[in-house]
Amino acid sequence: MFQEIQLNYFKVPSAKSEQTQLLAVLDCSGSMSSQWQYVAKYYNEIRKNVKQHCAITFDTKVKTIAQADLSYNINTYGGGGTDITIAFSELNKLLYSLKQKKNVTVLFVSDGQGSFTKDLINKSRPEIQNLNFICIGVGKGFPTFIAMDLREMYHNGDRSIPSLFLVNTTQGNQDKNFEIEMLTAAQYMKHQTPIKSNPCYQFPWDQMTDTIWPDSWVSFYTDELETEKGKLQKIEVTGEQIGQIAAYWLQNLQLLSLKKKVSQEAQKALEEINKFIKKKKLTFLERTQEQKSALYEIIQELKFLASSQTLQELDQEAAAQRLKIGTSIGKYHNRALKFAGVSVEAFQTYKDEFIEMIEKTKFVNYNFPASILSLQNQIDILTDPELIQGLKNCETQYHLVSSLPIIGYAIYVKRSDQSKINPYSVEVLNIARINKYIDSLAIIDSPNHEIEFNIGDNDKEKFNCLLPLYQHEIIAPFLRSNVFYIQMTFVLMENADTCFENAYAALLGNTLLYMICQEENQWKYEMIELINSSFILSYSQSVKAQFHLEKLLADPIGTMADENLETKTQCEDLSKTILMLNQIKNNFNQDQFKIIIQRLIIEAICRIVRYEKLFKKVMEIDIQKNEIINLIKDQFSQEELDNIQNFENLKLEIANKIKNLNVNFNNFVSKMEFNKPLFEQLLNGQKFKIKTLQSVFRYFLNEELPEDLFIIAAYHSRIEKSYERTKKEVEWNVDNILNNLLIEQQIKEIEAEIFQSVYNSLRNKCKYLQGNQNKNKQKMPKNSNGNQRMTRVERRRIRKQKLREQKLLQQQQPLQQQQIP
């Protein structure tokens, strides 16, 4: 076994600082009116410590104020719109004019979006050595993405300099807020010269470099690092040093994430930070206390980036808040998380109820399964003497789910955008049979929220979710608590914003569906029994669950509808019906239950094939339309056509001919079949694929699913709304579907096409109508290009005529339908 070679870390000593040349680009547009006095005040204070300085104020025009204080009156400089392009074009002119083209600080202050042309600015930008670009964002409207584009263009100085200082303009003393952010930024308005070294890593995910910055951290695999200033010795990174390095890595990864996904780079950073920490297993209380550290917040942001999310996907305000995290080392910023479904008051109530339950319940450990990672079982966690104090420390749901572990079977689920709001729409793809039990914290702390286990022969299993399963009544109070439902909402839906009571039921239902599809063995039925008992333990006192069960008993077909306004029930996914039917199947007689399962299969298929275009593809009917069209046209003599005076009369005559012909459309059917290969293709890409439906049918009825049920279901799917389908009687006779009903459905649509084709053909043969059309063309005035142009009266007449034609077509449909034998 080879030992992994680890990176060693070196601290580059500080060097003598050099004075900066300060160029401030300050937004003085109208929206800055209430904030300008503070910008001017602290710019004036900053500039006193800098020998060379110049301010560029801009709205839609620019002014330069060199070596002088700014007025507190914004109207002295602007107060209009915002044009960032002209401001930085002016900056480029000033950069060109500098005698020494090095050691410059550009301070950009703004509060909102404006005109911005990146290429134009970049084209006129001169090269400056050791330029630091620092942003002061004012309020929620700060142009985050524009500012970071500008930083990417200009900044070539020390990469440890924070990219953004954000001023809160909605809370606190405004003067103090500006003082803190602007004077903190001023501390970085100095320059050190980079030094040469042997190749090393500035970041653990980056290419090697031979140029390093004073006062920075670098790494390599050797115990020493040779530099032009002497040898550096490796350092054991501890304490505050960990936070400093983590913040430095985070802020650079955030900037990188504005351009691309950085999941691999962020994961490498997390791996290195974990090596620094080398922490022992923490108790629940210790985890909640740890969450109040700046390092914890930085690690959460690295996990955000490691999950393949980027700042570019956020809005300007959210991106700015996350960029600020990288600059906040040494003080804890308490994020005010706003939860959509659970108010602060409700969450406090849930905690109080949970604490009361813990105090009243005497949990007995019946050898409950323990996580193979934490070696704890659920009772160990619930009987932790520090549990209650830890709960009191949890300020939000996020603190709760990331601190209090849930133990359960390791499973792998397929999630979608829909599953974020409908837990029943997830699909269970695998359940662990070797490494069975894991804890929720292990999933949260893993890359992309996935745990991977080696299972032998170079095979691996991945898991991204877990399912608690129990049979003992002692665990019921926990399974019925809102704290448990919050945790299961996060575990299944990765959503800490709200509390879905049915999230656990959804996972039980979909796991049951997965188990039903497994081969016949003892494990299969042991798991199904555990699912049933867990459902009872958690939901036997749930008003919503018991209401749905009662309605399912009274109206099993109607309760399958995605929404039934009469019974006030909702079947978000048929895994819900399968879970609940499994509880009450013995309450039905054999014949009744068979109809219920058949209707369940039909509804599952209809939800996939219900769209009309899919129904037409699956049920293929071809009618020889051209023969019918020619048959109708042959009923007209030229003399009859010559006597027709208007379009309405022509349409009436066509309708009369169709009625007199009494056409038997069955005689013109050239193809009529059920496209089974296409049908299977449509279903097999879904959760309820053919094999799944066959397994469900076999499990509940101990019979094989008849293929005729596919045809019946496909025909039934022409009814688009779920509720209407459940109320409609099913046509069970397949021959009647193919030979009569299906043709009738298609004929209604084809008749209108035939009528229009006959009309289009015959109207060109009516001499009177053609003559009137030619006269109208001759009278029509011409436009400036020499083309004929309709008068307003003519356009109005044509619109009215089209409306009359549409109305006449609607009147003819009952006549046309009489021709079907």
XYZ file of C-alpha atoms in Angstrom, residues 1-467:
467
model
C 0.000 0.000 0.000
C 1.543 3.301 -1.106
C 1.211 6.271 1.206
C -0.298 9.351 -0.380
C 2.190 12.169 -0.926
C 0.785 15.278 0.717
C 1.372 18.932 0.016
C 3.428 20.927 2.501
C 2.644 24.613 3.093
C 4.977 27.601 3.301
C 4.359 31.168 4.464
C 6.149 33.733 2.284
C 7.536 36.521 4.505
C 6.310 40.088 4.117
C 8.402 42.571 2.123
C 8.733 46.322 2.245
C 5.543 47.978 1.017
C 5.601 50.593 -1.730
C 3.294 53.592 -1.981
C 0.311 53.328 -4.338
C -1.098 55.729 -6.888
C -4.831 55.936 -6.149
C -7.363 56.350 -8.964
C -10.934 56.265 -7.669
C -13.828 55.692 -10.096
C -16.883 56.974 -8.214
C -20.513 56.643 -9.275
C -22.311 59.984 -8.825
C -25.540 59.069 -10.632
C -28.891 60.107 -9.188
C -29.394 56.842 -7.284
C -26.261 57.633 -5.228
C -27.702 60.928 -3.900
C -28.425 59.656 -0.387
C -25.053 57.862 -0.127
C -22.704 60.365 -1.801
C -21.850 62.288 1.367
C -20.335 59.119 2.874
C -18.431 58.235 -0.294
C -16.965 61.749 -0.407
C -16.198 61.769 3.331
C -14.204 58.532 3.365
C -12.521 59.129 0.001
C -11.239 62.400 1.441
C -9.933 60.528 4.489
C -8.289 57.758 2.411
C -6.550 60.155 -0.006
C -4.711 61.922 2.831
C -2.515 58.850 3.227
C -1.674 58.678 -0.492
C 0.711 61.069 -2.247
C -0.721 60.724 -5.760
C -4.479 60.474 -6.130
C -7.248 61.406 -8.528
C -11.006 60.860 -8.443
C -13.083 60.207 -11.572
C -16.756 60.971 -10.917
C -19.282 59.743 -13.453
C -22.941 59.675 -14.326
C -23.420 60.012 -18.092
C -20.456 62.422 -18.104
C -17.111 62.328 -16.337
C -15.091 64.767 -14.267
C -11.590 64.351 -12.864
C -10.632 65.791 -9.471
C -6.887 65.482 -8.923
C -5.103 65.989 -5.593
C -8.175 67.531 -3.953
C -11.080 66.775 -1.618
C -14.540 65.956 -2.931
C -17.606 68.047 -2.196
C -20.422 66.434 -0.193
C -22.903 67.851 -2.745
C -23.431 65.259 -5.490
C -24.844 67.904 -7.845
C -21.337 69.326 -8.134
C -20.406 66.285 -10.186
C -23.552 64.713 -11.627
C -26.826 63.252 -10.418
C -27.997 61.812 -13.740
C -27.794 58.344 -15.365
C -25.009 55.747 -15.250
C -22.409 55.164 -17.980
C -19.660 52.837 -16.756
C -17.991 52.714 -20.173
C -17.113 56.413 -20.307
C -15.833 56.266 -16.712
C -13.321 53.517 -17.509
C -12.387 55.047 -20.836
C -11.385 58.109 -18.812
C -9.517 55.865 -16.374
C -7.525 54.426 -19.269
C -6.493 57.932 -20.328
C -5.243 58.653 -16.831
C -3.344 55.353 -16.706
C -1.621 56.270 -19.985
C -0.606 59.621 -18.543
C 1.111 58.181 -15.454
C 4.880 58.651 -15.381
C 5.358 55.419 -13.446
C 3.164 52.696 -14.917
C 3.203 50.472 -11.851
C 1.831 50.275 -8.312
C -1.691 51.604 -8.925
C -4.902 51.052 -6.940
C -8.208 51.462 -8.778
C -11.072 51.938 -6.300
C -14.454 51.390 -7.974
C -17.561 52.560 -6.058
C -21.061 52.055 -7.494
C -24.616 51.125 -6.551
C -26.220 49.974 -9.796
C -26.197 48.803 -13.374
C -25.221 51.088 -16.207
C -24.064 51.241 -19.798
C -21.094 48.863 -20.150
C -19.102 47.817 -23.233
C -16.344 45.472 -22.128
C -14.506 45.236 -25.456
C -14.358 49.004 -25.880
C -12.840 49.471 -22.413
C -10.395 46.604 -22.800
C -9.231 47.859 -26.199
C -8.004 51.178 -24.764
C -6.596 49.719 -21.516
C -2.813 50.215 -21.013
C -0.592 47.654 -19.303
C 0.209 48.595 -15.707
C 2.426 46.531 -13.416
C 1.089 45.517 -10.011
C -2.382 47.055 -10.325
C -4.867 46.340 -7.528
C -8.554 46.600 -8.407
C -10.871 46.946 -5.384
C -14.668 47.299 -5.447
C -16.945 49.014 -2.937
C -20.488 47.785 -3.573
C -23.211 50.119 -2.325
C -26.505 48.406 -1.480
C -28.378 45.586 -3.211
C -28.100 46.962 -6.745
C -24.319 46.760 -7.020
C -23.365 45.624 -10.578
C -21.580 42.475 -9.370
C -20.929 40.820 -12.712
C -19.763 44.027 -14.428
C -17.458 44.797 -11.503
C -15.921 41.323 -11.594
C -15.398 41.632 -15.365
C -13.529 44.854 -14.682
C -11.451 43.214 -11.960
C -10.509 40.417 -14.325
C -9.358 42.990 -16.892
C -7.368 45.255 -14.588
C -6.189 43.345 -11.509
C -2.721 41.806 -11.782
C -1.560 42.447 -8.242
C -1.660 40.237 -5.172
C -4.533 37.746 -5.571
C -5.129 37.680 -1.831
C -6.610 41.193 -2.022
C -10.407 40.892 -1.595
C -12.452 41.572 -4.698
C -15.435 43.182 -2.984
C -16.399 45.171 0.097
C -20.179 45.451 0.368
C -21.919 48.338 2.172
C -25.300 47.519 3.737
C -27.600 50.491 3.062
C -30.777 49.089 4.646
C -29.658 48.429 8.229
C -27.551 50.141 10.840
C -25.776 53.482 10.875
C -24.961 54.387 7.269
C -21.958 56.499 8.185
C -20.502 53.635 10.216
C -21.186 51.076 7.457
C -19.271 53.146 4.898
C -16.455 53.805 7.377
C -15.933 50.080 8.058
C -15.938 48.951 4.427
C -14.014 51.840 2.820
C -11.325 52.090 5.479
C -10.890 48.309 5.513
C -10.429 48.408 1.736
C -7.839 51.177 2.192
C -5.604 48.744 4.077
C -4.956 46.967 0.764
C -3.849 50.145 -1.049
C -0.158 49.235 -0.927
C 2.150 47.102 -3.005
C 4.763 44.429 -2.475
C 7.009 43.132 -5.227
C 6.642 39.429 -6.121
C 9.730 37.229 -5.739
C 11.158 34.294 -7.670
C 11.140 30.771 -6.249
C 11.421 27.148 -7.262
C 8.198 25.920 -8.914
C 5.348 25.570 -6.405
C 1.583 25.892 -6.143
C -0.154 29.164 -5.374
C -3.404 27.177 -5.190
C -3.608 23.385 -4.756
C -5.781 23.079 -7.885
C -3.692 25.367 -10.111
C -0.622 25.064 -12.352
C 2.789 25.533 -10.757
C 4.365 28.991 -10.700
C 7.846 30.356 -10.050
C 6.595 33.808 -9.005
C 5.108 34.177 -5.533
C 3.753 37.098 -3.522
C 5.086 38.239 -0.157
C 2.847 37.503 2.804
C 1.061 34.689 0.933
C 0.737 30.909 1.404
C 2.131 28.488 -1.191
C 2.567 24.703 -1.248
C 4.696 21.906 -2.655
C 5.611 18.299 -1.881
C 9.089 19.053 -0.460
C 9.941 20.047 3.109
C 11.796 23.176 1.892
C 11.163 25.755 -0.809
C 14.045 27.680 -2.355
C 13.355 31.382 -3.138
C 15.511 34.349 -4.151
C 15.167 35.598 -0.566
C 16.288 32.296 0.976
C 14.826 28.918 1.918
C 11.314 28.528 3.365
C 10.531 25.720 5.822
C 7.201 23.853 5.813
C 4.652 24.979 8.420
C 2.044 22.931 10.282
C -1.082 24.939 9.468
C -3.285 25.455 12.553
C -5.760 27.846 14.161
C -6.423 31.154 12.420
C -4.010 30.219 9.626
C -6.572 27.685 8.365
C -9.201 30.398 8.068
C -6.850 32.783 6.290
C -5.896 30.175 3.692
C -9.510 29.008 3.242
C -10.746 32.589 2.698
C -7.949 33.225 0.175
C -8.862 30.081 -1.781
C -12.577 30.805 -1.626
C -12.395 34.333 -2.975
C -10.292 33.211 -5.952
C -12.560 30.236 -6.660
C -15.596 32.527 -6.544
C -14.033 34.818 -9.147
C -13.208 31.786 -11.275
C -16.773 30.510 -10.927
C -18.068 33.643 -12.641
C -16.658 32.135 -15.851
C -16.995 28.359 -15.415
C -17.897 25.538 -13.039
C -15.209 24.944 -10.426
C -16.475 21.783 -8.734
C -13.165 19.905 -9.076
C -11.089 22.841 -7.873
C -13.411 23.451 -4.906
C -13.336 19.771 -4.001
C -9.523 19.846 -3.979
C -9.639 22.879 -1.672
C -12.033 21.071 0.688
C -9.781 18.006 0.786
C -6.799 20.144 1.765
C -8.762 22.043 4.437
C -9.917 18.732 5.937
C -6.247 17.716 6.228
C -5.595 20.919 8.194
C -8.506 20.354 10.538
C -8.025 16.628 11.235
C -10.995 16.937 13.529
C -12.437 14.273 15.758
C -16.062 13.193 15.608
C -18.088 16.086 16.960
C -21.176 15.865 19.124
C -24.397 17.548 18.048
C -23.720 20.425 20.447
C -20.170 20.882 19.145
C -21.439 20.959 15.558
C -24.003 23.680 16.333
C -21.321 25.711 18.096
C -18.926 25.249 15.172
C -21.535 26.679 12.803
C -20.978 30.081 14.352
C -17.412 30.286 13.090
C -16.274 32.171 9.999
C -14.370 29.082 8.824
C -17.578 27.028 8.844
C -19.286 29.593 6.622
C -16.346 29.585 4.190
C -16.420 25.773 4.026
C -20.142 25.871 3.219
C -19.426 28.230 0.332
C -16.708 25.881 -0.955
C -19.238 23.041 -0.794
C -21.646 25.208 -2.790
C -19.018 25.548 -5.529
C -18.069 21.867 -5.259
C -21.667 20.921 -6.068
C -21.191 22.288 -9.622
C -23.038 25.533 -8.881
C -21.561 28.869 -9.918
C -21.993 32.495 -8.939
C -22.998 33.211 -12.540
C -26.229 31.271 -11.876
C -27.199 33.656 -9.052
C -28.651 37.131 -9.287
C -26.432 40.197 -8.738
C -27.347 40.606 -5.076
C -26.878 36.942 -4.119
C -23.554 36.789 -5.982
C -22.347 39.908 -4.162
C -23.285 38.437 -0.778
C -21.336 35.265 -1.532
C -18.302 37.203 -2.769
C -18.321 39.097 0.506
C -17.970 35.858 2.503
C -14.415 35.461 1.279
C -13.508 38.838 2.836
C -15.144 38.298 6.227
C -12.515 36.118 7.929
C -12.203 36.896 11.643
C -15.849 37.875 12.202
C -19.055 35.912 11.925
C -21.706 37.226 9.529
C -25.096 35.882 10.566
C -26.969 35.327 7.334
C -30.674 36.089 7.592
C -31.971 33.067 5.701
C -35.552 33.547 4.563
C -37.438 30.273 4.418
C -40.389 30.065 2.059
C -42.456 27.545 3.958
C -41.451 27.790 7.616
C -41.388 31.080 9.460
C -38.939 31.810 12.257
C -41.827 31.484 14.712
C -42.937 28.136 13.291
C -39.402 26.750 13.421
C -39.114 27.784 17.066
C -42.412 26.015 17.771
C -41.146 22.851 16.076
C -37.990 22.956 18.224
C -39.985 23.494 21.435
C -42.290 20.567 20.596
C -39.298 18.377 19.795
C -37.539 19.267 23.052
C -40.721 18.490 24.992
C -40.955 15.119 23.210
C -37.303 14.309 24.042
C -37.893 15.142 27.719
C -41.017 12.965 27.946
C -39.879 9.922 25.952
C -37.748 7.167 27.466
C -36.016 5.794 24.371
C -34.939 2.147 24.546
C -32.193 0.934 22.219
C -33.466 -2.221 20.506
C -30.158 -2.815 18.699
C -31.151 -0.282 16.080
C -28.810 -0.183 13.074
C -25.838 2.175 13.293
C -24.217 4.228 10.532
C -21.046 2.547 9.274
C -19.504 6.027 9.136
C -20.430 7.648 12.473
C -21.000 4.320 14.342
C -24.072 5.885 15.980
C -27.675 4.738 15.753
C -30.723 6.990 16.010
C -31.327 6.262 19.690
C -27.711 7.186 20.499
C -28.378 10.569 18.913
C -31.766 11.107 20.582
C -30.382 10.249 24.031
C -27.309 12.488 23.734
C -27.270 14.523 27.001
C -26.259 17.650 25.046
C -29.041 17.248 22.444
C -31.394 19.843 23.927
C -28.722 22.509 24.257
C -27.655 21.801 20.678
C -31.251 22.238 19.487
C -31.456 25.602 21.223
C -28.346 26.681 19.317
C -29.982 25.901 15.928
C -31.205 29.242 14.616
C -32.530 27.962 11.281
C -33.548 24.736 9.563
C -30.194 24.713 7.773
C -28.326 24.603 11.081
C -30.568 21.747 12.168
C -30.190 19.483 9.137
C -26.444 20.044 8.940
C -25.924 19.147 12.624
C -28.501 16.551 13.724
C -27.899 13.209 11.935
C -30.571 10.903 10.554
C -29.646 7.210 10.260
C -31.089 5.038 7.500
C -30.627 2.648 4.609
C -28.270 4.020 1.948
C -30.183 4.551 -1.294
C -29.632 6.272 -4.628
C -32.422 8.429 -6.030
C -32.953 10.226 -9.305
C -34.017 13.826 -8.670
C -35.433 16.419 -11.063
C -36.496 20.052 -10.973
C -40.023 18.835 -10.242
C -38.870 16.806 -7.224
C -37.801 20.038 -5.511
C -41.487 20.831 -5.027
C -43.084 17.376 -5.405
C -41.241 14.695 -3.393
C -43.263 11.871 -4.980
C -41.642 12.552 -8.371
C -38.255 11.146 -7.290
C -37.240 7.686 -8.478
C -35.344 5.168 -6.345
C -32.620 3.483 -8.419
C -30.686 1.452 -5.843
C -30.660 0.289 -2.204
C -27.493 -0.801 -0.432
C -27.263 -4.454 0.550
C -23.656 -4.469 1.766
C -22.918 -1.063 3.332
C -26.516 -0.704 4.445
C -26.700 2.130 6.958
C -25.330 5.659 6.668
C -26.016 9.035 8.294
C -27.297 12.230 6.702
C -24.278 14.324 7.711
C -21.990 12.042 5.715
C -24.076 12.757 2.614
C -24.132 16.514 3.243
C -20.361 16.614 3.735
C -19.580 14.547 0.607
C -18.815 15.963 -2.868
C -22.053 16.516 -4.822
C -23.861 15.015 -1.809
C -22.877 11.489 -2.921
C -21.098 8.751 -0.957
C -19.164 6.084 -2.833
C -18.310 2.629 -1.428
C -16.032 -0.085 -2.772
C -17.926 -3.385 -2.866
C -15.196 -5.661 -4.255
C -13.881 -6.690 -7.678
C -13.190 -3.011 -8.424
C -16.937 -2.314 -8.281
C -18.357 0.718 -6.509
C -21.775 1.843 -5.316
C -22.937 5.441 -5.016
C -25.607 6.737 -2.642
C -27.137 10.198 -2.359
C -30.035 9.683 0.032
C -31.132 7.526 2.955
C -34.325 5.954 4.254
